[in-house]
Every structure is written in structure tokens, then in C-alpha cells.
PDB file of C-alpha atoms and ligand atoms in Angstrom:
ATOM      1  CA  MET A   1      15.917  37.333  25.317  1.00  0.00           C
ATOM      2  CA  GLY A   2      16.183  39.693  22.645  1.00  0.00           C
ATOM      3  CA  SER A   3      14.362  38.975  18.928  1.00  0.00           C
ATOM      4  CA  PRO A   4      13.901  34.945  18.417  1.00  0.00           C
ATOM      5  CA  ASP A   5      16.619  35.690  15.095  1.00  0.00           C
ATOM      6  CA  ALA A   6      19.402  36.833  17.639  1.00  0.00           C
ATOM      7  CA  TRP A   7      19.155  33.887  19.113  1.00  0.00           C
ATOM      8  CA  PRO A   8      22.007  31.314  19.472  1.00  0.00           C
ATOM      9  CA  GLY A   9      21.693  29.006  16.319  1.00  0.00           C
ATOM     10  CA  TYR A  10      18.311  29.917  15.199  1.00  0.00           C
ATOM     11  CA  GLN A  11      19.010  31.230  11.151  1.00  0.00           C
ATOM     12  CA  ARG A  12      20.164  27.578  10.816  1.00  0.00           C
ATOM     13  CA  LYS A  13      17.647  25.454  13.247  1.00  0.00           C
ATOM     14  CA  ARG A  14      14.933  27.631  10.974  1.00  0.00           C
ATOM     15  CA  ALA A  15      16.139  26.617   7.729  1.00  0.00           C
ATOM     16  CA  ARG A  16      16.970  23.080   9.424  1.00  0.00           C
ATOM     17  CA  LEU A  17      12.885  22.921  10.054  1.00  0.00           C
ATOM     18  CA  ARG A  18      12.039  24.226   6.566  1.00  0.00           C
ATOM     19  CA  ARG A  19      13.584  21.605   4.673  1.00  0.00           C
ATOM     20  CA  LEU A  20      12.179  19.204   6.864  1.00  0.00           C
ATOM     21  CA  ALA A  21       8.657  20.819   6.156  1.00  0.00           C
ATOM     22  CA  ARG A  22       9.213  20.116   2.828  1.00  0.00           C
ATOM     23  CA  HIS A  23      10.273  16.478   2.339  1.00  0.00           C
ATOM     24  CA  LEU A  24       7.559  16.602   4.621  1.00  0.00           C
ATOM     25  CA  ARG A  25       4.988  17.957   2.062  1.00  0.00           C
ATOM     26  CA  GLY A  26       6.809  15.637  -0.406  1.00  0.00           C
ATOM     27  CA  LEU A  27       5.452  12.813   1.194  1.00  0.00           C
ATOM     28  CA  LEU A  28       1.791  13.519   1.928  1.00  0.00           C
ATOM     29  CA  ASP A  29       1.983  15.043  -1.564  1.00  0.00           C
ATOM     30  CA  ASN A  30       2.374  11.608  -3.486  1.00  0.00           C
ATOM     31  CA  ALA A  31       0.394   9.694  -1.043  1.00  0.00           C
ATOM     32  CA  PRO A  32      -2.512   7.816  -3.522  1.00  0.00           C
ATOM     33  CA  ASP A  33      -5.214   8.744  -1.439  1.00  0.00           C
ATOM     34  CA  ARG A  34      -5.836  11.999   0.884  1.00  0.00           C
ATOM     35  CA  PRO A  35      -4.668  10.283   4.253  1.00  0.00           C
ATOM     36  CA  GLU A  36      -6.173  11.675   7.121  1.00  0.00           C
ATOM     37  CA  ILE A  37      -3.471  13.150   9.531  1.00  0.00           C
ATOM     38  CA  ARG A  38      -2.780  13.038  13.097  1.00  0.00           C
ATOM     39  CA  THR A  39       0.165  14.176  14.212  1.00  0.00           C
ATOM     40  CA  GLU A  40       1.488  13.783  18.545  1.00  0.00           C
ATOM     41  CA  LEU A  41      -0.443  10.882  18.597  1.00  0.00           C
ATOM     42  CA  THR A  42       0.009   8.861  21.936  1.00  0.00           C
ATOM     43  CA  ILE A  43      -0.714   5.036  21.736  1.00  0.00           C
ATOM     44  CA  VAL A  44      -0.961   2.065  23.951  1.00  0.00           C
ATOM     45  CA  GLY A  45      -0.281  -1.576  22.879  1.00  0.00           C
ATOM     46  CA  LEU A  46       0.595  -5.005  25.143  1.00  0.00           C
ATOM     47  CA  ASP A  47      -2.804  -4.693  28.034  1.00  0.00           C
ATOM     48  CA  GLY A  48      -1.494  -1.234  27.895  1.00  0.00           C
ATOM     49  CA  ARG A  49       1.647  -2.128  28.927  1.00  0.00           C
ATOM     50  CA  LEU A  50       3.779  -0.316  26.191  1.00  0.00           C
ATOM     51  CA  LEU A  51       2.750   3.429  25.700  1.00  0.00           C
ATOM     52  CA  GLY A  52       4.121   5.280  21.757  1.00  0.00           C
ATOM     53  CA  ARG A  53       3.760   8.990  20.789  1.00  0.00           C
ATOM     54  CA  LEU A  54       3.726   9.300  17.110  1.00  0.00           C
ATOM     55  CA  ASP A  55       4.727  12.470  15.960  1.00  0.00           C
ATOM     56  CA  LEU A  56       2.792  11.964  12.754  1.00  0.00           C
ATOM     57  CA  ALA A  57       0.230   9.034  11.124  1.00  0.00           C
ATOM     58  CA  ALA A  58      -1.298   9.301   8.059  1.00  0.00           C
ATOM     59  CA  ARG A  59      -4.305   6.833   7.492  1.00  0.00           C
ATOM     60  CA  GLY A  60      -6.586   6.132   4.036  1.00  0.00           C
ATOM     61  CA  SER A  61      -7.716   3.925   2.097  1.00  0.00           C
ATOM     62  CA  LYS A  62      -4.915   3.986  -0.166  1.00  0.00           C
ATOM     63  CA  SER A  63      -2.082   4.364   2.013  1.00  0.00           C
ATOM     64  CA  HIS A  64      -0.737   3.952   5.776  1.00  0.00           C
ATOM     65  CA  PHE A  65       2.399   5.159   7.585  1.00  0.00           C
ATOM     66  CA  ILE A  66       4.133   6.691  10.082  1.00  0.00           C
ATOM     67  CA  VAL A  67       6.715   9.747  10.234  1.00  0.00           C
ATOM     68  CA  ASP A  68       8.932   9.414  13.039  1.00  0.00           C
ATOM     69  CA  TYR A  69      11.322  13.637  13.519  1.00  0.00           C
ATOM     70  CA  LYS A  70      14.786  13.506  14.449  1.00  0.00           C
ATOM     71  CA  SER A  71      16.868  16.056  15.597  1.00  0.00           C
ATOM     72  CA  GLY A  72      20.086  14.249  15.619  1.00  0.00           C
ATOM     73  CA  SER A  73      21.170  11.236  13.007  1.00  0.00           C
ATOM     74  CA  ILE A  74      19.339   8.087  12.730  1.00  0.00           C
ATOM     75  CA  THR A  75      22.471   6.583  11.758  1.00  0.00           C
ATOM     76  CA  ASN A  76      24.953   5.294  13.918  1.00  0.00           C
ATOM     77  CA  ALA A  77      29.122   5.068  13.275  1.00  0.00           C
ATOM     78  CA  SER A  78      28.874   2.382  11.374  1.00  0.00           C
ATOM     79  CA  GLY A  79      25.790   3.714   9.725  1.00  0.00           C
ATOM     80  CA  ARG A  80      23.049   1.346  10.775  1.00  0.00           C
ATOM     81  CA  SER A  81      20.004   3.268  12.162  1.00  0.00           C
ATOM     82  CA  ASP A  82      18.424   0.174  14.775  1.00  0.00           C
ATOM     83  CA  ARG A  83      18.307   2.451  17.011  1.00  0.00           C
ATOM     84  CA  THR A  84      15.158   4.669  15.848  1.00  0.00           C
ATOM     85  CA  ILE A  85      14.132   2.060  13.376  1.00  0.00           C
ATOM     86  CA  ALA A  86      13.260  -0.267  16.509  1.00  0.00           C
ATOM     87  CA  VAL A  87      11.739   2.633  18.808  1.00  0.00           C
ATOM     88  CA  SER A  88       9.206   3.581  15.718  1.00  0.00           C
ATOM     89  CA  PHE A  89       8.582  -0.803  15.464  1.00  0.00           C
ATOM     90  CA  SER A  90       7.458  -0.329  19.106  1.00  0.00           C
ATOM     91  CA  SER A  91       5.889   2.208  18.417  1.00  0.00           C
ATOM     92  CA  THR A  92       4.028   0.219  15.638  1.00  0.00           C
ATOM     93  CA  GLN A  93       2.806  -2.412  17.525  1.00  0.00           C
ATOM     94  CA  CYS A  94       0.728   0.282  19.657  1.00  0.00           C
ATOM     95  CA  LEU A  95      -0.528   1.750  16.313  1.00  0.00           C
ATOM     96  CA  LYS A  96      -1.458  -1.642  15.157  1.00  0.00           C
ATOM     97  CA  THR A  97      -3.351  -2.222  18.599  1.00  0.00           C
ATOM     98  CA  ASN A  98      -5.339   0.809  18.842  1.00  0.00           C
ATOM     99  CA  SER A  99      -6.201   1.402  14.703  1.00  0.00           C
ATOM    100  CA  GLY A 100      -6.638  -2.825  13.941  1.00  0.00           C
ATOM    101  CA  SER A 101      -4.226  -2.832  11.594  1.00  0.00           C
ATOM    102  CA  TRP A 102      -0.759  -2.757  10.882  1.00  0.00           C
ATOM    103  CA  PRO A 103       0.690   0.254   8.957  1.00  0.00           C
ATOM    104  CA  THR A 104       2.936   0.090   5.566  1.00  0.00           C
ATOM    105  CA  THR A 105       5.761   2.321   6.109  1.00  0.00           C
ATOM    106  CA  ALA A 106       7.527   4.552   8.284  1.00  0.00           C
ATOM    107  CA  TYR A 107       9.393   7.286   7.998  1.00  0.00           C
ATOM    108  CA  LEU A 108      12.648   8.773   9.792  1.00  0.00           C
ATOM    109  CA  MET A 109      12.929  12.342   9.047  1.00  0.00           C
ATOM    110  CA  PRO A 110      15.719  13.557  10.196  1.00  0.00           C
ATOM    111  CA  LEU A 111      17.035  17.559  10.270  1.00  0.00           C
ATOM    112  CA  ASP A 112      19.534  16.835   8.570  1.00  0.00           C
ATOM    113  CA  GLY A 113      19.537  15.222   5.386  1.00  0.00           C
ATOM    114  CA  PRO A 114      16.677  13.081   3.584  1.00  0.00           C
ATOM    115  CA  PRO A 115      14.206  10.868   4.842  1.00  0.00           C
ATOM    116  CA  VAL A 116      14.857   7.136   5.905  1.00  0.00           C
ATOM    117  CA  GLU A 117      11.847   4.708   4.239  1.00  0.00           C
ATOM    118  CA  VAL A 118      11.688   1.629   7.060  1.00  0.00           C
ATOM    119  CA  VAL A 119       8.917  -1.706   5.336  1.00  0.00           C
ATOM    120  CA  ILE A 120       7.106  -2.244   8.094  1.00  0.00           C
ATOM    121  CA  ASP A 121       7.707  -6.204   9.899  1.00  0.00           C
ATOM    122  CA  PRO A 122       4.362  -7.402  11.926  1.00  0.00           C
ATOM    123  CA  ASP A 123       6.406  -9.522  12.690  1.00  0.00           C
ATOM    124  CA  ALA A 124       9.344  -7.943  13.904  1.00  0.00           C
ATOM    125  CA  CYS A 125       7.323  -5.542  15.061  1.00  0.00           C
ATOM    126  CA  GLN A 126       5.723  -7.799  17.164  1.00  0.00           C
ATOM    127  CA  GLN A 127       8.691  -8.972  18.982  1.00  0.00           C
ATOM    128  CA  LEU A 128      10.574  -5.962  19.596  1.00  0.00           C
ATOM    129  CA  ALA A 129       7.760  -4.743  21.546  1.00  0.00           C
ATOM    130  CA  GLU A 130       7.034  -7.730  23.774  1.00  0.00           C
ATOM    131  CA  ASP A 131      11.295  -8.001  24.233  1.00  0.00           C
ATOM    132  CA  ALA A 132      10.687  -4.685  25.649  1.00  0.00           C
ATOM    133  CA  ILE A 133       8.203  -5.103  27.875  1.00  0.00           C
ATOM    134  CA  ARG A 134      10.240  -8.012  28.913  1.00  0.00           C
ATOM    135  CA  VAL A 135      13.239  -6.404  29.436  1.00  0.00           C
ATOM    136  CA  LEU A 136      11.422  -3.735  31.167  1.00  0.00           C
ATOM    137  CA  GLY A 137      10.550  -6.262  33.692  1.00  0.00           C
ATOM    138  CA  GLU A 138      13.800  -7.113  34.273  1.00  0.00           C
ATOM    139  CA  PHE A 139      15.062  -3.820  34.868  1.00  0.00           C
ATOM    140  CA  ASN A 140      12.159  -3.259  37.382  1.00  0.00           C
ATOM    141  CA  LEU A 141      12.762  -5.815  39.629  1.00  0.00           C
ATOM    142  CA  LEU A 142      16.815  -4.898  39.260  1.00  0.00           C
ATOM    143  CA  ALA A 143      15.903  -1.327  39.891  1.00  0.00           C
ATOM    144  CA  PRO A 144      12.769  -0.597  42.019  1.00  0.00           C
ATOM    145  CA  GLY A 145      11.983   2.839  43.089  1.00  0.00           C
ATOM    146  CA  GLN A 146      12.617   6.356  41.832  1.00  0.00           C
ATOM    147  CA  GLN A 147      15.923   6.896  39.744  1.00  0.00           C
ATOM    148  CA  PRO A 148      18.225   9.749  40.162  1.00  0.00           C
ATOM    149  CA  ALA A 149      18.000  11.707  37.008  1.00  0.00           C
ATOM    150  CA  SER A 150      20.525  12.540  34.874  1.00  0.00           C
ATOM    151  CA  ALA A 151      20.338  15.322  32.916  1.00  0.00           C
ATOM    152  CA  GLY A 152      22.312  16.344  29.923  1.00  0.00           C
ATOM    153  CA  GLU A 153      22.228  18.028  26.362  1.00  0.00           C
ATOM    154  CA  ASP A 154      21.821  14.216  24.296  1.00  0.00           C
ATOM    155  CA  THR A 155      19.225  13.030  26.974  1.00  0.00           C
ATOM    156  CA  CYS A 156      16.926  16.242  28.061  1.00  0.00           C
ATOM    157  CA  PRO A 157      16.205  17.450  24.754  1.00  0.00           C
ATOM    158  CA  ASN A 158      14.551  14.296  23.766  1.00  0.00           C
ATOM    159  CA  CYS A 159      12.644  14.021  26.812  1.00  0.00           C
ATOM    160  CA  HIS A 160       9.137  14.947  26.756  1.00  0.00           C
ATOM    161  CA  PHE A 161       9.188  16.049  31.147  1.00  0.00           C
ATOM    162  CA  SER A 162      12.262  18.624  30.646  1.00  0.00           C
ATOM    163  CA  SER A 163       9.591  21.410  30.777  1.00  0.00           C
ATOM    164  CA  ARG A 164       8.843  19.548  34.050  1.00  0.00           C
ATOM    165  CA  CYS A 165      11.777  17.971  35.974  1.00  0.00           C
ATOM    166  CA  SER A 166      13.730  20.438  38.548  1.00  0.00           C
ATOM    167  CA  ALA A 167      16.723  18.501  37.684  1.00  0.00           C
ATOM    168  CA  PHE A 168      16.707  19.853  33.654  1.00  0.00           C
ATOM    169  CA  TRP A 169      15.770  23.585  34.785  1.00  0.00           C
ATOM    170  CA  SER A 170      19.244  22.745  37.321  1.00  0.00           C
ATOM    171  CA  ALA A 171      21.616  21.607  34.692  1.00  0.00           C
ATOM    172  CA  CYS A 172      20.286  23.026  31.505  1.00  0.00           C
ATOM    173  CA  SER A 173      22.545  25.972  29.614  1.00  0.00           C
ATOM    174  CA  PRO A 174      23.560  28.415  27.302  1.00  0.00           C
ATOM    175  CA  ALA A 175      26.319  25.121  25.587  1.00  0.00           C
ATOM    176  CA  TRP A 176      22.928  23.468  25.005  1.00  0.00           C
ATOM    177  CA  ALA A 177      21.765  25.959  23.170  1.00  0.00           C
ATOM    178  CA  ASP A 178      22.708  24.074  19.639  1.00  0.00           C
ATOM    179  CA  LYS A 179      20.323  21.265  21.387  1.00  0.00           C
ATOM    180  CA  ILE A 180      17.467  22.623  23.192  1.00  0.00           C
ATOM    181  CA  LEU A 181      16.189  26.107  22.981  1.00  0.00           C
ATOM    182  CA  ALA A 182      14.321  26.344  26.681  1.00  0.00           C
ATOM    183  CA  VAL A 183      13.144  30.071  28.266  1.00  0.00           C
ATOM    184  CA  ALA A 184      12.223  30.001  31.529  1.00  0.00           C
ATOM    185  CA  ASP A 185       9.882  32.839  33.020  1.00  0.00           C
ATOM    186  CA  ARG A 186      11.819  32.973  36.536  1.00  0.00           C
TER     187      ARG A 186
HETATM  188  S1  SF4 B 201      14.706  15.757  31.543  1.00  0.00           S
HETATM  189 FE1  SF4 B 201      14.763  15.325  33.581  1.00  0.00          FE
HETATM  190  S2  SF4 B 201      13.448  13.295  33.750  1.00  0.00           S
HETATM  191 FE2  SF4 B 201      14.158  13.618  31.259  1.00  0.00          FE
HETATM  192  S3  SF4 B 201      16.527  13.056  30.520  1.00  0.00           S
HETATM  193 FE3  SF4 B 201      17.033  15.073  31.477  1.00  0.00          FE
HETATM  194  S4  SF4 B 201      16.316  15.061  34.049  1.00  0.00           S
HETATM  195 FE4  SF4 B 201      15.711  13.363  32.928  1.00  0.00          FE
END
């Protein structure tokens, strides 16, 4: 495979990651206190029916916020970011259940571009979480049993199961290098 420096897109990805780290550092430096930081936090809400995974949660005596990294764009063609904000909101519901209080702010941090600050609306978070559970129930009624995998460069890079997914390893190709770096020991 050679040195990482020679991997496709390595330098560009490195530069994007460093920029994101600078944004994150600025966010933490500007917090009014020294919040406790937890990363890769798995959280559960609504009696175990909703599972969320937060990239970073910071909580102090005067600050409580979450950060969600985004490898892709956080806005759609019309410039709106409803989907990613919705994901953060439903995770936020879990965090409230786990920590006892709502975070005040969510920051969406794309690899390209500045962070987007979203003020948390507890009622909207609660409603969204309940809607997600309802829609999941409707889906499970319509599609019982295991569903076929649909591996793709737009889905697999964001999937936590990719390293263990045979469909991913069968489909993954160098053409996906812009989206994901995958190394297998065969
Ligand atoms: S890694 Fe596997 S389970 Fe995940 S999106 Fe790709 S095909 Fe689906």
C-alpha cells in the first residue's frame, strides 16, 4: 500500500482534518468554563428504542453542547441543512435522557467550511425522536426480516458496520478513495 503520504487524496484530507481541528479548538477555547469532554459517546433514549452516537459532548457548569462531524456537505441543493440537523436533534434527545438536561447548542462541523451552530429546541427534539420511533415501527411492519445490503460510496463511508460488512468489502473500490480509506489484511 506504500506510505500514507502517497495514498490518493491524503494531503487534501489531512489539510481538511487540520482545519476541522482548529475549528474545534476555537470552540472549546471560547467556552465560558472548562467543560468535561466526552467523545464517541453512545447514548440511549426513549426506553432503549432510540440509539445515538455523538462525536463529542462537552458539559461544564456554564456550557453544554454537542459536536457532530460531517464528512460530506451539511446542506442540500437548496442550501438547507434539515437532515443533518434532524440527526443531531434526535441524538440530543438521547443525551437529555442520559445526562438529565438538554444541551443548549449543537455544532455541525463539516470537513469543508465553517461550523454551523444550531440552537437546541427541546420540544422539536422530543417530537422528532418520537416521530423517528413511529416511522421505524411502520418500516418494520412493512419490511420484516433481514434486508439485502446496498453497498455504495455514499452509504458505506458513514456506516459503523463497514469494517465487519462483507458486502462493503466486496464492493469497495479505489474509485471510492475520495470518500473512504479502507485497508484490509487479507
Ligand atoms: S457497510 Fe454494509 S451495512 Fe453498512 S451501508 Fe454499506 S452495505 Fe450497508
